[in-house]
XYZ file of C-alpha atoms in Angstrom:
632
model
C -14.005 31.997 -76.680
C -12.218 34.245 -74.188
C -14.875 33.912 -71.451
C -14.877 30.140 -71.831
C -11.071 30.018 -71.599
C -11.145 32.203 -68.477
C -13.761 29.975 -66.883
C -11.707 26.857 -67.611
C -8.593 28.387 -66.027
C -10.585 29.447 -62.974
C -11.988 25.947 -62.515
C -8.520 24.421 -62.888
C -7.066 26.882 -60.391
C -9.847 26.128 -57.946
C -9.238 22.404 -58.325
C -5.521 22.835 -57.732
C -6.247 24.983 -54.684
C -8.681 22.403 -53.340
C -6.194 19.602 -53.936
C -3.465 21.572 -52.189
C -5.796 22.231 -49.263
C -6.671 18.560 -48.968
C -2.989 17.640 -49.134
C -2.204 20.124 -46.375
C -5.016 18.816 -44.213
C -3.857 15.240 -44.835
C -0.252 16.099 -43.938
C -1.283 17.887 -40.752
C -3.619 15.035 -39.791
C -0.912 12.404 -40.412
C 1.575 14.357 -38.324
C -0.954 14.740 -35.534
C -1.807 11.050 -35.622
C 1.853 10.108 -35.719
C 2.629 12.372 -32.775
C -0.308 11.101 -30.756
C 0.535 7.514 -31.632
C 4.129 8.003 -30.475
C 2.988 9.724 -27.287
C 0.658 6.956 -26.252
C 3.096 4.259 -27.328
C 5.700 5.788 -25.017
C 3.313 6.251 -22.096
C 1.829 2.760 -22.433
C 5.362 1.327 -22.633
C 6.153 2.839 -19.241
C 2.935 1.361 -17.866
C 3.650 -2.102 -19.267
C 7.210 -2.131 -17.935
C 5.896 -1.204 -14.480
C 3.133 -3.834 -14.609
C 5.580 -6.490 -15.769
C 7.227 -6.353 -12.358
C 3.961 -6.917 -10.446
C 4.411 -10.704 -9.975
C 7.777 -10.045 -8.337
C 6.678 -7.418 -5.814
C 6.548 -8.402 -2.159
C 4.410 -7.779 0.912
C 4.715 -5.747 4.115
C 2.506 -5.580 7.186
C 0.701 -2.433 5.942
C -0.466 -4.173 2.788
C -1.451 -7.300 4.722
C -3.578 -5.197 7.079
C -5.325 -3.563 4.113
C -5.905 -6.885 2.349
C -7.377 -8.336 5.514
C -10.009 -5.589 5.692
C -10.690 -5.840 1.956
C -11.186 -9.593 2.299
C -13.663 -9.012 5.130
C -15.625 -6.692 2.841
C -15.543 -8.873 -0.273
C -15.976 -12.349 1.250
C -17.631 -11.795 4.621
C -19.900 -8.889 3.701
C -18.658 -6.711 6.572
C -19.111 -2.945 6.519
C -15.743 -1.451 7.383
C -16.118 2.168 8.498
C -12.602 3.114 9.605
C -9.662 3.702 7.324
C -6.031 2.558 7.610
C -4.143 3.386 10.776
C -1.619 6.149 10.146
C 0.959 7.619 12.457
C -0.311 10.875 13.968
C -3.906 10.573 12.770
C -4.810 7.054 13.916
C -7.992 5.792 12.225
C -9.227 9.290 11.352
C -9.473 8.605 7.592
C -12.291 6.873 5.790
C -12.167 3.304 4.411
C -12.048 4.199 0.684
C -8.777 2.300 0.201
C -10.224 -0.888 1.708
C -13.224 -0.842 -0.608
C -10.949 -0.130 -3.560
C -8.927 -3.288 -2.793
C -12.148 -5.229 -2.280
C -13.121 -4.699 -5.941
C -10.811 -7.367 -7.443
C -11.460 -9.696 -4.497
C -15.202 -9.485 -5.100
C -14.481 -10.651 -8.671
C -12.683 -13.712 -7.214
C -9.189 -12.444 -8.000
C -6.353 -14.286 -6.292
C -3.318 -12.786 -4.526
C -1.580 -11.984 -7.825
C -4.757 -10.522 -9.304
C -5.143 -8.060 -6.433
C -1.522 -6.933 -6.680
C -1.734 -6.596 -10.462
C -4.927 -4.539 -10.124
C -3.158 -2.168 -7.754
C -0.029 -1.925 -9.914
C -2.110 -1.094 -13.001
C -3.910 1.668 -11.080
C -0.608 2.952 -9.707
C 1.057 2.954 -13.139
C -1.768 5.149 -14.429
C 0.417 7.962 -13.102
C 2.207 7.862 -16.474
C -0.834 8.512 -18.721
C -2.151 10.906 -16.074
C 1.140 12.836 -16.155
C 0.883 12.988 -19.952
C -2.727 14.186 -19.935
C -2.034 16.676 -17.167
C 1.097 18.045 -18.818
C -0.594 18.281 -22.215
C -3.505 20.189 -20.677
C -1.239 22.684 -18.925
C 1.613 23.076 -21.405
C 1.086 21.102 -24.591
C 2.195 17.751 -25.994
C 5.913 18.054 -25.249
C 5.129 19.051 -21.661
C 2.979 15.941 -21.200
C 5.623 13.576 -22.588
C 8.336 15.159 -20.487
C 6.248 14.955 -17.304
C 5.645 11.229 -17.824
C 9.341 10.628 -18.509
C 10.513 12.527 -15.431
C 8.253 10.436 -13.196
C 9.989 7.319 -14.506
C 13.409 8.597 -13.450
C 14.623 6.911 -10.232
C 12.977 8.651 -7.284
C 11.558 7.723 -3.886
C 8.214 6.624 -5.355
C 9.930 3.718 -7.153
C 10.515 2.105 -3.781
C 6.749 1.593 -3.488
C 6.817 -0.805 -6.439
C 8.318 -3.323 -4.027
C 5.087 -3.814 -2.079
C 1.350 -3.159 -1.840
C 0.419 0.089 -0.074
C -2.260 2.799 -0.125
C 0.501 5.307 -0.938
C 0.830 3.665 -4.380
C -1.980 5.915 -5.663
C -0.737 9.264 -4.307
C 0.969 10.479 -7.503
C -1.829 9.250 -9.775
C -4.510 11.054 -7.759
C -2.397 14.193 -7.302
C -1.913 14.534 -11.054
C -5.582 13.710 -11.668
C -6.524 16.618 -9.403
C -4.211 18.998 -11.292
C -5.585 17.794 -14.637
C -9.202 18.296 -13.575
C -8.338 21.730 -12.194
C -7.018 22.781 -15.615
C -10.203 21.512 -17.247
C -12.240 23.530 -14.764
C -10.034 26.586 -15.325
C -10.647 26.452 -19.097
C -14.368 25.809 -18.748
C -15.812 26.110 -15.231
C -18.574 23.610 -14.633
C -20.168 22.419 -11.441
C -19.592 18.735 -12.245
C -15.913 19.417 -12.894
C -15.657 21.145 -9.521
C -17.185 18.036 -7.926
C -14.651 15.824 -9.712
C -11.777 18.048 -8.536
C -12.919 17.833 -4.922
C -13.420 14.072 -5.020
C -10.016 13.489 -6.626
C -8.308 15.657 -3.982
C -10.193 13.866 -1.204
C -9.066 10.469 -2.477
C -5.497 11.768 -2.821
C -5.634 12.854 0.828
C -6.836 9.373 1.793
C -3.980 7.829 -0.197
C -1.766 9.883 2.111
C -2.333 13.188 3.963
C 0.950 14.577 2.610
C -1.086 15.617 -0.466
C -3.082 18.102 1.658
C -1.412 21.012 -0.141
C -3.796 20.361 -3.028
C -6.511 22.045 -0.941
C -4.521 25.294 -1.103
C -4.179 24.922 -4.873
C -7.904 24.292 -5.326
C -8.817 27.358 -3.274
C -6.479 29.670 -5.197
C -7.536 28.234 -8.575
C -11.223 28.736 -7.773
C -10.437 32.302 -6.744
C -8.418 33.034 -9.895
C -10.787 31.297 -12.298
C -14.067 32.632 -10.940
C -16.349 34.592 -13.252
C -18.434 35.980 -10.441
C -18.644 35.561 -6.690
C -21.857 33.437 -6.695
C -20.150 30.961 -9.038
C -17.067 30.925 -6.774
C -19.249 30.085 -3.766
C -21.232 27.369 -5.594
C -18.198 25.647 -7.088
C -16.131 26.028 -3.925
C -18.857 24.420 -1.812
C -19.291 21.657 -4.402
C -15.563 20.879 -4.338
C -15.540 20.921 -0.510
C -18.528 18.564 -0.381
C -16.888 16.106 -2.786
C -13.588 16.357 -0.896
C -15.332 15.260 2.314
C -17.272 12.381 0.709
C -14.601 9.707 1.435
C -15.057 10.519 5.143
C -18.787 9.769 5.022
C -18.551 6.161 6.345
C -16.256 7.406 9.116
C -19.002 9.653 10.527
C -21.009 6.583 11.545
C -18.310 5.708 14.101
C -18.631 7.611 17.359
C -14.920 7.928 18.116
C -13.961 10.092 15.137
C -12.366 12.823 17.246
C -10.807 10.417 19.712
C -9.183 8.545 16.815
C -7.012 11.557 16.047
C -3.852 12.183 18.001
C -4.610 15.851 18.651
C -1.200 16.426 20.245
C 0.281 16.103 16.778
C -1.664 19.151 15.638
C -1.756 21.132 18.888
C 1.973 21.822 18.944
C 1.653 24.749 16.526
C 5.004 26.260 17.500
C 6.771 23.017 16.619
C 4.871 22.791 13.331
C 5.784 26.383 12.475
C 9.408 25.557 13.200
C 9.274 22.800 10.630
C 9.087 25.459 7.916
C 12.837 25.736 8.316
C 13.088 22.119 7.120
C 11.529 22.899 3.715
C 14.908 23.268 1.916
C 16.143 19.989 3.435
C 12.990 18.113 2.387
C 13.207 19.650 -1.081
C 16.802 18.485 -1.482
C 16.276 15.012 -0.008
C 12.993 14.400 -1.821
C 14.169 15.496 -5.259
C 15.883 13.352 -7.844
C 19.169 14.044 -6.059
C 17.640 12.106 -3.158
C 16.826 9.471 -5.770
C 20.541 8.696 -5.951
C 19.880 6.378 -2.990
C 17.268 4.605 -5.067
C 19.777 4.157 -7.878
C 22.272 2.652 -5.447
C 19.511 0.375 -4.136
C 18.299 -0.684 -7.587
C 21.809 -1.541 -8.756
C 23.179 -2.781 -5.425
C 23.292 -6.378 -6.629
C 25.549 -5.476 -9.513
C 29.080 -4.077 -9.386
C 29.602 -0.783 -7.558
C 31.029 0.940 -10.642
C 27.744 0.336 -12.479
C 25.686 2.019 -9.746
C 28.095 4.967 -9.732
C 27.929 5.285 -13.511
C 24.130 5.156 -13.627
C 23.865 7.624 -10.744
C 26.204 10.017 -12.546
C 24.201 9.807 -15.784
C 20.904 10.578 -14.037
C 22.376 13.432 -11.988
C 23.821 14.928 -15.182
C 20.425 14.505 -16.832
C 18.744 16.250 -13.904
C 21.194 19.151 -14.125
C 20.402 19.508 -17.830
C 16.648 19.365 -17.237
C 16.821 21.964 -14.486
C 18.953 24.211 -16.720
C 16.467 23.799 -19.561
C 13.577 24.562 -17.197
C 15.266 27.709 -15.872
C 15.888 28.952 -19.409
C 12.305 28.141 -20.437
C 10.670 29.703 -17.370
C 10.633 33.319 -18.687
C 8.941 32.222 -21.906
C 6.312 30.297 -19.991
C 5.691 33.177 -17.621
C 5.304 35.604 -20.522
C 2.982 33.375 -22.556
C 0.788 32.007 -19.737
C 1.289 33.875 -16.493
C -1.759 32.376 -14.814
C -0.843 28.731 -15.423
C 2.769 29.375 -14.471
C 1.721 30.960 -11.181
C -0.737 28.184 -10.342
C 1.764 25.389 -10.998
C 4.416 27.094 -8.880
C 1.744 27.466 -6.183
C 0.921 23.749 -6.404
C 4.591 22.783 -6.186
C 5.246 25.035 -3.200
C 1.972 24.352 -1.336
C 2.336 20.564 -1.474
C 5.963 20.783 -0.320
C 5.316 23.172 2.579
C 2.163 21.475 3.872
C 3.758 18.010 3.682
C 6.820 19.262 5.568
C 4.691 20.824 8.308
C 2.388 17.821 8.743
C 4.890 14.974 8.367
C 7.916 14.815 10.652
C 10.196 13.019 10.410
C 9.713 12.927 6.646
C 9.383 9.324 5.473
C 10.086 8.499 1.848
C 6.383 8.257 0.958
C 5.701 11.723 2.381
C 7.154 13.362 -0.751
C 5.204 11.382 -3.359
C 2.650 14.141 -4.035
C 5.439 16.699 -4.279
C 7.363 14.492 -6.739
C 4.280 14.496 -8.974
C 3.952 18.296 -8.933
C 7.735 18.670 -9.396
C 7.692 16.561 -12.566
C 4.768 18.619 -13.889
C 6.392 21.983 -13.131
C 9.787 20.994 -14.543
C 8.181 19.692 -17.724
C 6.009 22.812 -18.010
C 9.045 25.124 -17.945
C 11.529 22.925 -19.832
C 9.154 22.336 -22.752
C 9.120 26.104 -23.427
C 12.898 26.383 -23.788
C 13.872 27.477 -27.316
C 17.631 27.393 -26.801
C 19.136 25.574 -29.786
C 21.935 23.941 -27.771
C 19.447 22.188 -25.457
C 16.955 20.938 -28.041
C 18.113 17.354 -27.511
C 17.528 17.366 -23.729
C 13.808 16.318 -23.880
C 14.784 13.352 -26.082
C 17.415 12.373 -23.513
C 14.767 12.651 -20.781
C 12.516 10.187 -22.648
C 15.351 7.667 -22.988
C 16.283 7.996 -19.318
C 12.608 7.575 -18.382
C 12.468 4.180 -20.067
C 15.810 3.267 -18.489
C 14.655 4.326 -15.009
C 11.448 2.285 -15.010
C 13.222 -0.675 -16.598
C 15.860 -0.546 -13.843
C 13.161 -0.701 -11.160
C 11.431 -3.652 -12.809
C 14.684 -5.545 -13.310
C 15.554 -4.885 -9.656
C 12.308 -6.620 -8.677
C 13.390 -9.673 -10.698
C 16.760 -9.777 -8.951
C 15.325 -9.258 -5.465
C 12.743 -12.017 -6.010
C 15.520 -14.327 -7.215
C 17.844 -13.673 -4.268
C 14.917 -13.762 -1.798
C 16.276 -10.998 0.384
C 15.999 -7.216 0.402
C 17.830 -4.436 2.243
C 16.034 -1.126 1.707
C 17.865 2.241 1.781
C 18.779 3.364 5.267
C 16.986 6.739 5.158
C 13.465 5.557 4.293
C 12.084 6.550 7.704
C 13.683 10.021 7.623
C 15.007 11.143 4.256
C 16.411 14.369 5.738
C 18.720 12.588 8.180
C 22.420 13.173 7.595
C 23.094 9.480 8.008
C 20.826 6.522 8.591
C 21.284 3.297 10.480
C 22.065 0.289 8.360
C 18.806 -1.543 7.744
C 19.055 -5.267 8.254
C 18.254 -7.539 5.342
C 14.795 -9.088 5.368
C 13.521 -12.232 3.709
C 11.570 -11.457 0.552
C 8.834 -13.605 -0.987
C 7.422 -12.399 -4.292
C 3.732 -12.238 -5.127
C 3.981 -15.089 -7.600
C 5.675 -17.275 -4.959
C 3.007 -16.375 -2.398
C 0.416 -17.650 -4.872
C 2.389 -20.832 -5.562
C 2.733 -21.535 -1.865
C -0.975 -20.865 -1.313
C -1.794 -23.552 -3.871
C 0.600 -25.909 -2.040
C -1.189 -25.197 1.247
C -4.583 -26.020 -0.228
C -3.448 -29.621 -0.759
C -2.112 -30.218 2.774
C -3.886 -32.673 5.050
C -2.287 -31.345 8.261
C -1.588 -27.853 9.567
C 2.011 -27.339 8.417
C 4.803 -25.931 10.562
C 6.916 -23.489 8.557
C 10.547 -22.735 9.331
C 13.195 -20.326 8.104
C 12.620 -17.687 5.442
C 9.343 -19.331 4.436
C 8.005 -19.101 7.987
C 9.021 -15.429 8.251
C 7.326 -14.527 4.947
C 4.091 -16.367 5.739
C 4.059 -14.846 9.229
C 4.117 -11.380 7.630
C 1.154 -12.312 5.432
C -0.737 -13.811 8.359
C -1.811 -16.659 6.075
C -3.973 -14.377 3.917
C -2.712 -16.036 0.739
C -4.291 -19.272 2.057
C -7.637 -17.564 2.779
C -7.730 -16.031 -0.691
C -6.733 -19.212 -2.544
C -8.403 -21.896 -0.426
C -11.103 -20.151 1.579
C -11.480 -21.652 5.036
C -10.866 -25.231 3.857
C -7.085 -25.242 4.371
C -5.271 -25.526 7.664
C -3.602 -22.460 9.130
C 0.195 -22.804 9.203
C 2.188 -22.371 12.416
C 5.721 -21.293 13.275
C 6.201 -23.966 15.923
C 4.514 -27.107 17.186
C 4.177 -30.763 16.333
C 2.891 -31.741 12.899
C 3.280 -34.407 10.259
C 4.225 -31.630 7.818
C 7.266 -29.606 8.854
C 8.843 -27.605 6.044
C 11.754 -25.189 5.995
C 12.097 -22.899 3.009
C 14.905 -20.635 1.839
C 15.661 -18.698 -1.345
C 17.280 -21.087 -3.813
C 20.194 -18.719 -4.517
C 20.902 -18.365 -0.783
C 20.659 -22.121 -0.144
C 22.958 -22.956 -3.060
C 25.582 -20.510 -1.803
C 25.720 -22.593 1.423
C 25.544 -25.938 -0.423
C 22.333 -26.949 1.370
C 20.521 -29.989 -0.034
C 16.787 -29.488 -0.478
C 14.000 -31.913 -1.298
C 12.128 -29.778 -3.856
C 11.722 -26.278 -5.240
C 8.733 -23.965 -5.274
C 9.285 -20.951 -7.485
C 12.328 -19.125 -6.122
C 12.287 -21.247 -2.941
C 14.012 -24.480 -2.044
C 12.082 -26.589 0.462
C 13.763 -28.720 3.117
C 12.574 -31.410 5.486
C 14.396 -30.748 8.805
C 16.402 -33.696 10.080
C 16.399 -32.574 13.737
C 14.571 -29.877 15.701
C 15.666 -28.431 19.024
C 14.422 -26.062 21.702
C 10.743 -25.395 22.386
C 9.645 -26.756 19.011
C 6.660 -28.594 20.541
C 5.020 -25.326 21.691
C 2.355 -24.123 19.259
C 3.037 -20.656 17.842
C 0.357 -19.307 15.511
C 0.925 -16.777 12.748
C 0.769 -13.048 13.295
C -2.837 -11.796 13.219
C -3.103 -9.411 10.219
C -5.856 -7.477 12.023
C -3.323 -6.385 14.672
C -1.716 -3.162 13.542
C 0.799 -1.806 14.194
C 2.453 -5.183 14.822
C 3.254 -5.794 18.465
C 6.914 -5.210 19.309
C 7.933 -7.416 22.227
C 10.797 -5.554 23.897
C 10.637 -7.354 27.249
C 13.902 -8.578 28.768
C 14.922 -11.924 27.328
C 14.652 -15.287 29.097
C 17.956 -17.151 28.852
C 17.832 -20.755 27.675
C 20.801 -23.074 27.022
C 20.489 -25.929 24.511
C 23.122 -28.634 23.987
C 23.256 -30.071 20.471
C 25.214 -32.934 18.916
C 25.762 -31.947 15.288
C 26.731 -34.612 12.726
C 29.387 -33.631 10.204
C 26.997 -33.892 7.235
C 24.346 -31.618 8.765
C 24.093 -27.836 9.033
C 22.498 -26.142 12.035
C 20.218 -23.163 11.292
C 18.905 -20.826 13.997
C 16.100 -18.599 12.713
C 14.116 -15.741 14.215
C 11.039 -15.287 11.993
C 10.048 -12.063 13.788
C 13.440 -10.403 14.132
C 11.970 -6.946 13.415
C 9.539 -7.269 16.334
C 11.788 -8.988 18.879
C 14.560 -6.417 19.399
C 15.827 -7.944 22.684
C 16.313 -11.420 21.194
C 19.841 -12.742 20.674
C 21.785 -15.985 20.813
C 25.355 -17.230 20.972
C 26.860 -20.474 19.732
C 29.900 -22.036 21.374
C 31.802 -25.271 20.866
C 34.979 -26.750 19.476
C 35.379 -27.282 15.746
C 32.253 -25.306 14.830
C 32.227 -22.711 12.046
C 29.730 -19.884 11.762
C 28.892 -19.335 8.107
C 26.176 -16.666 8.533
C 25.509 -14.447 11.560
C 22.496 -12.096 11.361
C 19.611 -11.176 13.623
C 17.231 -13.072 11.353
C 19.332 -16.235 11.012
C 22.669 -17.832 11.755
C 24.205 -20.884 10.063
C 26.713 -23.247 11.724
C 28.633 -26.314 10.598
C 31.256 -28.645 12.045
C 34.700 -28.056 10.597
C 35.848 -31.714 10.702
C 33.871 -34.576 12.237
C 30.801 -34.525 14.462
C 30.883 -31.766 17.069
C 29.053 -30.650 20.214
C 27.465 -27.209 20.309
C 25.879 -25.145 23.075
C 23.342 -22.531 21.980
C 22.481 -19.854 24.543
C 19.271 -18.010 23.648
C 18.017 -14.808 25.282
C 14.460 -14.068 24.163
C 11.138 -12.971 25.686
C 9.551 -15.828 23.707
C 12.099 -18.643 23.308
C 9.540 -20.793 21.508
C 9.741 -18.406 18.535
C 13.397 -19.214 17.899
C 13.635 -22.067 15.407
C 16.590 -24.477 15.692
C 16.834 -27.252 13.126
C 19.310 -29.064 10.890
C 19.351 -29.878 7.187
C 21.807 -31.872 5.092
C 24.509 -30.113 3.123
C 26.646 -31.077 0.160
C 30.356 -31.649 0.799
C 32.468 -29.062 -0.972
């Protein structure tokens, strides 16, 4: 019986061992699934919060230019061979961005659909940061990289409008991710993907050119033999140049480049001294301006508090990264060296090529900075700082939520005043940017639907005229095709409409006829000046927009203003008419608003007489009209 008893005990022990093994496997699997589920829930949450603000983003002339070309491709079947015009390089880039925008238009997307498509693609920077960080440094590195990108930084300003620079961070991180895949398992197709991703990143903006340095060094470090290095290097170079292929069919490729920008090598070498300034201004410390901008509508103490919290968080993250750097260097010297190379190469090359450094010139560097910080910080084993990554995740959600909520507030108030240093982030002090009228994407679509129903070409005044002049009427072409009339800024018409943000109009007690989204529409009671001269909208194909700096022509206009009416003087192109000004004189007249874009005047007691003296190279562009106001 002894052998049988031994056999029974052995079988029982084996069963217990098997059960324990299955339990262990189940526990490990559940933990892995739970971790992965949390990771993707966090990353997708950042994406959704960013996309939720898409209907409230606005439009600038760069985006209008790009949409115009995309519309020509999608609707008119034109073959566009030149890329966007960029300062310093002209039309030297290929048209990849135009064809990318043409994709939703070819599927009959409207204005909102195109913007949403772009915002979704732009917000892919969060999952791309996670995938890239996880590939280079593990799960915690990926989560931390995604969270750091959501902290307020210069790239958040791009969520205000449509631009080709929206995709810089996404494509930069995609290139780094593909490079790590190639480094772990070199394949020719991966090398092609790396080159193509870097080429598209360069077309999103040339400030990402430092990726070329990273690719070259990675191919050199990861080679297994010299023939493989040559094959994969040539494959990556070929794919990198592919986006330029349509450009080669245009004979003025060399003439399109401003060679003087690149010929002044001594000046470019001198820009190396600006690297520390760009690094300081482009980092999250520079993002303090973005915090002030995002919270500018609220009380000042709130902006100061939020700024202090994020700066403290940045100090903690940097401390954690410094403490984790030795561990990372010891465990994975090659990856550590390559990521530091990427961070430094992108910063130096962008500084040398782009001067003065605009806010979008540091986007690629912000992406590599988030990756490098996360890579080092996730290796920190210091017990006191274990809670810092969790704080970073919370601040990431708060940062992206703040940007989205700022879009809501800006769309509601209908006016925006961007930070003063956007054109040169390294400047010690910037000029105060003037406020500009702001029309959200959803309101552009609503107004386009209104235009489709008009029987006459409407004349648009005030903030509405300025916003539609920026768009060049593209919202009408997308929504109505060629069946609707093209609006004008001046002229005679049976449909004359002034539009202002509802919040702004209510603050002045103006009485409107109807509302359209965040706009209140008015029917002008009187019009003055050269209102019978036809002025068409800005042509979106003209870029950069023409700045008319000719000396002004002085015109005096006498106006009798009833006590129940308010006089508004609007300049719909105030950014492009720098020599335009006007003065208002008269007894018993109060000036309620005085800006370059608009001034508002009202009689203090009874009816009053007013003289308006206008100095402008194009007086017919200055809109003078009255609307009724509510007695206080």
